[in-house]
Tab-separated table of C-alpha atoms and ligand atoms in Angstrom:
chain	number	residue	atom	x	y	z
A	1	MET	CA	-0.219	14.797	-20.499
A	2	ASN	CA	0.246	17.227	-18.139
A	3	LYS	CA	3.050	19.088	-17.356
A	4	THR	CA	4.074	17.281	-14.303
A	5	ILE	CA	3.354	13.575	-15.901
A	6	LEU	CA	5.529	15.393	-19.118
A	7	ILE	CA	8.085	17.094	-17.214
A	8	LEU	CA	9.045	13.027	-14.936
A	9	SER	CA	8.930	11.035	-18.340
A	10	LEU	CA	11.046	13.226	-19.630
A	11	ILE	CA	13.222	12.053	-16.507
A	12	SER	CA	12.526	8.924	-16.772
A	13	PHE	CA	13.700	8.141	-20.555
A	14	THR	CA	16.579	10.005	-19.361
A	15	PHE	CA	17.396	7.375	-16.712
A	16	SER	CA	16.562	4.802	-18.880
A	17	GLY	CA	18.828	6.457	-21.790
A	18	ILE	CA	21.570	6.674	-19.315
A	19	ALA	CA	21.431	3.061	-18.428
A	20	SER	CA	21.047	1.875	-22.394
A	21	GLY	CA	24.178	3.577	-23.568
A	22	GLU	CA	24.072	3.144	-27.055
A	23	ASN	CA	23.054	-1.174	-27.540
A	24	GLU	CA	20.278	-2.915	-29.792
A	25	VAL	CA	17.028	-2.549	-28.964
A	26	ILE	CA	15.131	-5.286	-29.181
A	27	PRO	CA	11.349	-4.530	-29.567
A	28	LEU	CA	9.626	-7.365	-27.349
A	29	PRO	CA	5.774	-8.828	-28.254
A	30	GLU	CA	2.803	-6.779	-26.654
A	31	PRO	CA	2.376	-8.236	-23.774
A	32	ILE	CA	-1.393	-10.012	-23.497
A	33	LYS	CA	-3.655	-8.013	-20.429
A	34	ASP	CA	-6.122	-10.391	-20.067
A	35	GLY	CA	-4.382	-14.177	-19.667
A	36	GLY	CA	-6.481	-16.878	-18.122
A	37	VAL	CA	-5.344	-18.050	-14.426
A	38	SER	CA	-7.439	-16.008	-11.821
A	39	LEU	CA	-5.771	-13.841	-10.055
A	40	GLU	CA	-7.332	-15.927	-6.831
A	41	LYS	CA	-5.861	-19.574	-8.600
A	42	ALA	CA	-1.722	-17.448	-9.486
A	43	ILE	CA	-2.057	-16.382	-5.321
A	44	SER	CA	-3.337	-20.164	-4.421
A	45	ILE	CA	-0.662	-21.863	-6.707
A	46	ARG	CA	2.480	-18.588	-6.113
A	47	ARG	CA	5.524	-21.071	-4.341
A	48	SER	CA	8.649	-20.346	-4.692
A	49	THR	CA	10.404	-22.521	-7.036
A	50	ARG	CA	14.007	-23.775	-7.078
A	51	ALA	CA	15.082	-25.968	-10.348
A	52	PHE	CA	14.021	-25.415	-13.279
A	53	LYS	CA	13.560	-28.029	-16.636
A	54	ASP	CA	15.723	-27.463	-19.761
A	55	GLU	CA	13.604	-25.982	-21.529
A	56	PRO	CA	14.398	-22.018	-22.406
A	57	LEU	CA	11.193	-18.930	-21.826
A	58	THR	CA	9.814	-17.874	-25.602
A	59	ILE	CA	10.097	-14.051	-26.097
A	60	GLU	CA	6.690	-13.337	-25.431
A	61	GLU	CA	6.864	-14.935	-21.848
A	62	VAL	CA	9.736	-12.524	-20.924
A	63	GLY	CA	7.624	-9.821	-22.314
A	64	GLN	CA	4.894	-10.249	-20.112
A	65	LEU	CA	6.892	-11.488	-16.951
A	66	LEU	CA	8.809	-7.303	-17.455
A	67	TRP	CA	5.796	-5.857	-18.313
A	68	ALA	CA	4.362	-7.359	-15.122
A	69	ALA	CA	7.156	-6.030	-13.342
A	70	GLN	CA	7.905	-2.237	-14.839
A	71	GLY	CA	5.509	-2.181	-18.242
A	72	ILE	CA	3.444	1.036	-19.360
A	73	THR	CA	-0.392	0.828	-18.266
A	74	GLY	CA	-1.648	3.428	-17.876
A	75	GLU	CA	-2.640	6.735	-19.981
A	76	GLY	CA	0.037	8.653	-21.391
A	77	GLY	CA	3.054	6.066	-21.567
A	78	PHE	CA	3.707	7.316	-18.475
A	79	LYS	CA	2.960	5.586	-14.823
A	80	ARG	CA	3.567	1.538	-14.381
A	81	ALA	CA	2.105	-1.517	-13.173
A	82	ALA	CA	3.577	-1.707	-9.757
A	83	PRO	CA	3.249	1.461	-8.027
A	84	SER	CA	5.669	4.170	-6.557
A	85	ALA	CA	6.206	6.555	-4.151
A	86	GLY	CA	4.955	9.893	-5.771
A	87	ALA	CA	5.219	7.985	-9.176
A	88	LEU	CA	8.623	9.172	-9.594
A	89	TYR	CA	9.693	4.952	-10.627
A	90	PRO	CA	12.897	4.704	-8.249
A	91	MET	CA	13.467	1.415	-9.948
A	92	GLU	CA	15.830	-0.647	-13.091
A	93	VAL	CA	15.172	-3.635	-14.803
A	94	TYR	CA	17.833	-5.925	-16.119
A	95	VAL	CA	17.655	-9.918	-18.158
A	96	VAL	CA	20.359	-12.396	-16.996
A	97	ALA	CA	19.678	-14.613	-19.952
A	98	GLY	CA	21.189	-17.790	-20.963
A	99	GLU	CA	17.625	-19.569	-23.019
A	100	VAL	CA	15.169	-18.074	-24.613
A	101	GLU	CA	13.773	-18.100	-27.966
A	102	ASP	CA	14.353	-15.636	-30.444
A	103	LEU	CA	16.706	-13.551	-28.604
A	104	PRO	CA	20.589	-14.186	-28.736
A	105	ALA	CA	22.478	-15.500	-24.646
A	106	GLY	CA	22.918	-12.373	-23.168
A	107	LEU	CA	22.586	-9.431	-20.196
A	108	TYR	CA	19.938	-7.027	-21.099
A	109	HIS	CA	18.326	-3.796	-19.814
A	110	TYR	CA	14.444	-2.763	-19.733
A	111	ASN	CA	13.057	-0.312	-21.514
A	112	VAL	CA	10.871	0.135	-20.149
A	113	GLN	CA	9.046	3.742	-22.103
A	114	GLU	CA	9.979	1.285	-25.468
A	115	HIS	CA	8.834	-2.373	-24.166
A	116	ALA	CA	12.376	-3.864	-25.427
A	117	LEU	CA	16.319	-4.963	-24.578
A	118	GLU	CA	19.076	-3.199	-25.084
A	119	GLN	CA	21.309	-5.823	-25.203
A	120	MET	CA	24.521	-4.729	-22.756
A	121	ARG	CA	26.528	-7.885	-22.928
A	122	GLU	CA	26.054	-11.073	-25.514
A	123	GLY	CA	26.729	-14.816	-24.733
A	124	ASP	CA	25.220	-16.724	-21.411
A	125	PRO	CA	25.991	-14.540	-18.576
A	126	ARG	CA	24.780	-17.941	-15.803
A	127	THR	CA	28.187	-19.390	-14.394
A	128	GLU	CA	29.061	-15.950	-13.734
A	129	PHE	CA	26.349	-14.913	-11.966
A	130	GLU	CA	25.834	-18.099	-9.831
A	131	LYS	CA	28.889	-16.614	-7.803
A	132	VAL	CA	27.506	-13.336	-7.748
A	133	THR	CA	23.896	-15.032	-6.135
A	134	VAL	CA	26.126	-16.477	-3.081
A	135	ASN	CA	26.225	-19.883	-5.710
A	136	GLN	CA	22.461	-20.423	-5.471
A	137	GLY	CA	22.877	-22.644	-8.433
A	138	MET	CA	19.080	-22.333	-9.225
A	139	VAL	CA	20.237	-18.596	-11.118
A	140	THR	CA	22.889	-21.168	-13.979
A	141	ASP	CA	19.918	-23.483	-14.245
A	142	ALA	CA	17.164	-21.060	-14.407
A	143	PRO	CA	16.391	-20.222	-18.141
A	144	ILE	CA	16.375	-16.298	-17.501
A	145	THR	CA	17.046	-14.007	-13.823
A	146	ILE	CA	15.225	-10.870	-13.230
A	147	ILE	CA	17.665	-8.415	-11.209
A	148	LEU	CA	16.198	-4.895	-9.625
A	149	THR	CA	18.342	-2.748	-8.737
A	150	ALA	CA	17.365	0.877	-7.542
A	151	VAL	CA	18.849	4.399	-7.977
A	152	TYR	CA	17.663	5.540	-5.296
A	153	GLU	CA	17.621	9.338	-5.418
A	154	ARG	CA	14.763	9.104	-7.877
A	155	THR	CA	13.020	9.292	-4.187
A	156	THR	CA	14.966	10.149	-1.923
A	157	VAL	CA	14.986	13.840	-4.278
A	158	LYS	CA	11.259	14.146	-2.797
A	159	TYR	CA	11.189	12.383	0.092
A	160	GLY	CA	14.335	12.004	1.428
A	161	ASP	CA	15.053	9.332	3.684
A	162	ARG	CA	12.043	8.401	3.836
A	163	GLY	CA	12.317	7.120	0.612
A	164	ILE	CA	14.827	4.555	1.176
A	165	LYS	CA	11.890	2.610	2.259
A	166	TYR	CA	9.755	3.399	0.317
A	167	VAL	CA	11.947	1.901	-2.611
A	168	TRP	CA	12.083	-1.213	-0.298
A	169	ILE	CA	8.619	-1.496	-0.437
A	170	GLU	CA	7.956	-1.043	-4.282
A	171	ALA	CA	10.987	-3.982	-4.734
A	172	GLY	CA	8.372	-6.211	-3.199
A	173	HIS	CA	5.358	-4.973	-4.759
A	174	ILE	CA	7.386	-5.948	-8.419
A	175	GLY	CA	8.560	-8.635	-7.156
A	176	GLN	CA	4.733	-10.155	-6.528
A	177	ASN	CA	4.095	-8.693	-10.091
A	178	ILE	CA	6.273	-10.926	-11.316
A	179	CYS	CA	5.839	-13.835	-9.273
A	180	LEU	CA	1.700	-13.508	-9.960
A	181	GLN	CA	3.086	-13.071	-13.280
A	182	ALA	CA	4.946	-16.300	-13.277
A	183	GLU	CA	2.806	-18.359	-11.680
A	184	ALA	CA	-0.037	-17.006	-14.060
A	185	LEU	CA	2.337	-18.558	-17.484
A	186	GLY	CA	2.757	-21.599	-15.613
A	187	LEU	CA	6.085	-21.069	-14.776
A	188	GLY	CA	8.058	-20.713	-11.942
A	189	THR	CA	10.492	-18.267	-9.144
A	190	THR	CA	12.466	-17.293	-6.576
A	191	THR	CA	12.367	-14.136	-5.419
A	192	ILE	CA	16.368	-13.714	-4.192
A	193	GLY	CA	17.506	-12.010	-0.910
A	194	ALA	CA	21.157	-13.536	-0.807
A	195	PHE	CA	22.572	-12.123	-3.214
A	196	ARG	CA	26.560	-10.533	-3.253
A	197	ASP	CA	25.532	-6.062	-4.160
A	198	ASP	CA	28.837	-5.254	-5.447
A	199	LYS	CA	28.745	-8.162	-7.884
A	200	ILE	CA	25.961	-7.356	-9.084
A	201	LYS	CA	26.734	-4.160	-9.169
A	202	GLU	CA	30.242	-5.337	-11.511
A	203	LEU	CA	28.068	-7.571	-13.868
A	204	LEU	CA	25.843	-5.005	-14.248
A	205	GLU	CA	28.463	-1.875	-14.541
A	206	ARG	CA	25.539	-0.037	-12.369
A	207	GLU	CA	27.749	1.968	-9.367
A	208	LYS	CA	25.388	4.221	-8.371
A	209	GLU	CA	22.560	1.102	-8.454
A	210	GLU	CA	21.852	-0.639	-5.649
A	211	PRO	CA	20.723	-4.241	-6.129
A	212	LEU	CA	17.078	-5.223	-5.054
A	213	TYR	CA	15.567	-8.506	-5.471
A	214	VAL	CA	16.913	-11.016	-7.835
A	215	LEU	CA	14.470	-13.556	-9.771
A	216	PRO	CA	15.230	-16.913	-11.851
A	217	VAL	CA	12.612	-18.330	-13.740
A	218	GLY	CA	12.069	-21.159	-15.641
A	219	VAL	CA	9.306	-24.125	-16.446
A	220	LYS	CA	8.788	-25.682	-13.596
A	221	PRO	CA	10.101	-29.350	-13.719
B	301	LIG	C1	12.873	-10.361	0.628
B	301	LIG	C2	13.281	-12.353	0.863
B	301	LIG	C3	14.501	-12.636	0.097
B	301	LIG	C4	14.694	-14.113	0.072
B	301	LIG	N1	15.742	-15.041	-0.594
B	301	LIG	C5	16.170	-16.349	-0.345
B	301	LIG	C6	17.075	-16.653	-0.696
B	301	LIG	O1	18.013	-16.323	-1.357
B	301	LIG	N2	17.405	-18.066	-1.787
B	301	LIG	C7	15.853	-18.933	-1.306
B	301	LIG	O2	16.319	-19.579	-2.140
B	301	LIG	N3	15.164	-18.089	-1.354
B	301	LIG	C8	14.635	-17.399	-0.725
B	301	LIG	N4	13.758	-16.280	-0.644
B	301	LIG	C9	12.952	-17.485	-0.245
B	301	LIG	C10	11.117	-17.903	1.025
B	301	LIG	O3	12.621	-18.543	1.084
B	301	LIG	C11	10.419	-18.450	1.277
B	301	LIG	O4	9.288	-17.906	0.140
B	301	LIG	C12	9.733	-19.224	1.722
B	301	LIG	O5	10.520	-20.216	1.699
B	301	LIG	C13	8.237	-19.413	2.000
B	301	LIG	O6	8.181	-20.107	0.394
B	301	LIG	P1	7.706	-19.429	-0.416
B	301	LIG	O7	7.624	-18.764	-1.791
B	301	LIG	O8	7.033	-20.622	-1.560
B	301	LIG	O9	5.638	-19.807	-0.024
B	301	LIG	C14	12.971	-14.756	-0.737
B	301	LIG	C15	12.017	-14.462	0.004
B	301	LIG	C16	12.288	-12.936	0.205
B	301	LIG	C17	10.454	-12.114	0.032
């Protein structure tokens, strides 16, 4: 690992630490890197799914989705599953977990370096979450919802105001990875942009992070 990568890893780790606090850390299962569904198949079957079966996700599926979003894929534990301007990784990933096998319902932060979930809050947060997403009922039906937030400064420190545009582009990359990974797992998701920024900040207690994308994931009906 060269010096720049080491410094950036430390910055990224420090930000994750701030986001996580001292809560319980739950390791996620090792992600699969050679699943049976081709990329072309996943692209061709991808469709927004707004209703879900009343079935839980497995912790393996949750881990796989989070890995596709921001998992470490590069040598030396640094580079991630989605491209990032300057490899500055401005995004944080959260999970509203209602029904997941072997995972207590709660609000979680994805610890990228450890491929683990940090519990932020216990109890099913989904009903409260529906208000956050302008009453889009699918978030209460979905067993989980993934939230992407951004710390703009990680990117604007290098690129100035143009960095904001880069962060938005990155949210698209990550969102598409989640969509295609969901399809490859036989699951469905929708990319939600209609939500209350202030309410998400409140829910997450992350005033300084900008919520950018909300993706409920569940078993297709
Ligand atoms: C940036 C963005 C925001 C979106 N916001 C919402 C939303 O708030 N609620 C919703 O039901 N769908 C939302 N969608 C999904 C679109 O409605 C959907 O992608 C479009 O109808 C095309 O259908 P498809 O995804 O099945 O191909 C959003 C999509 C994008 C890219």
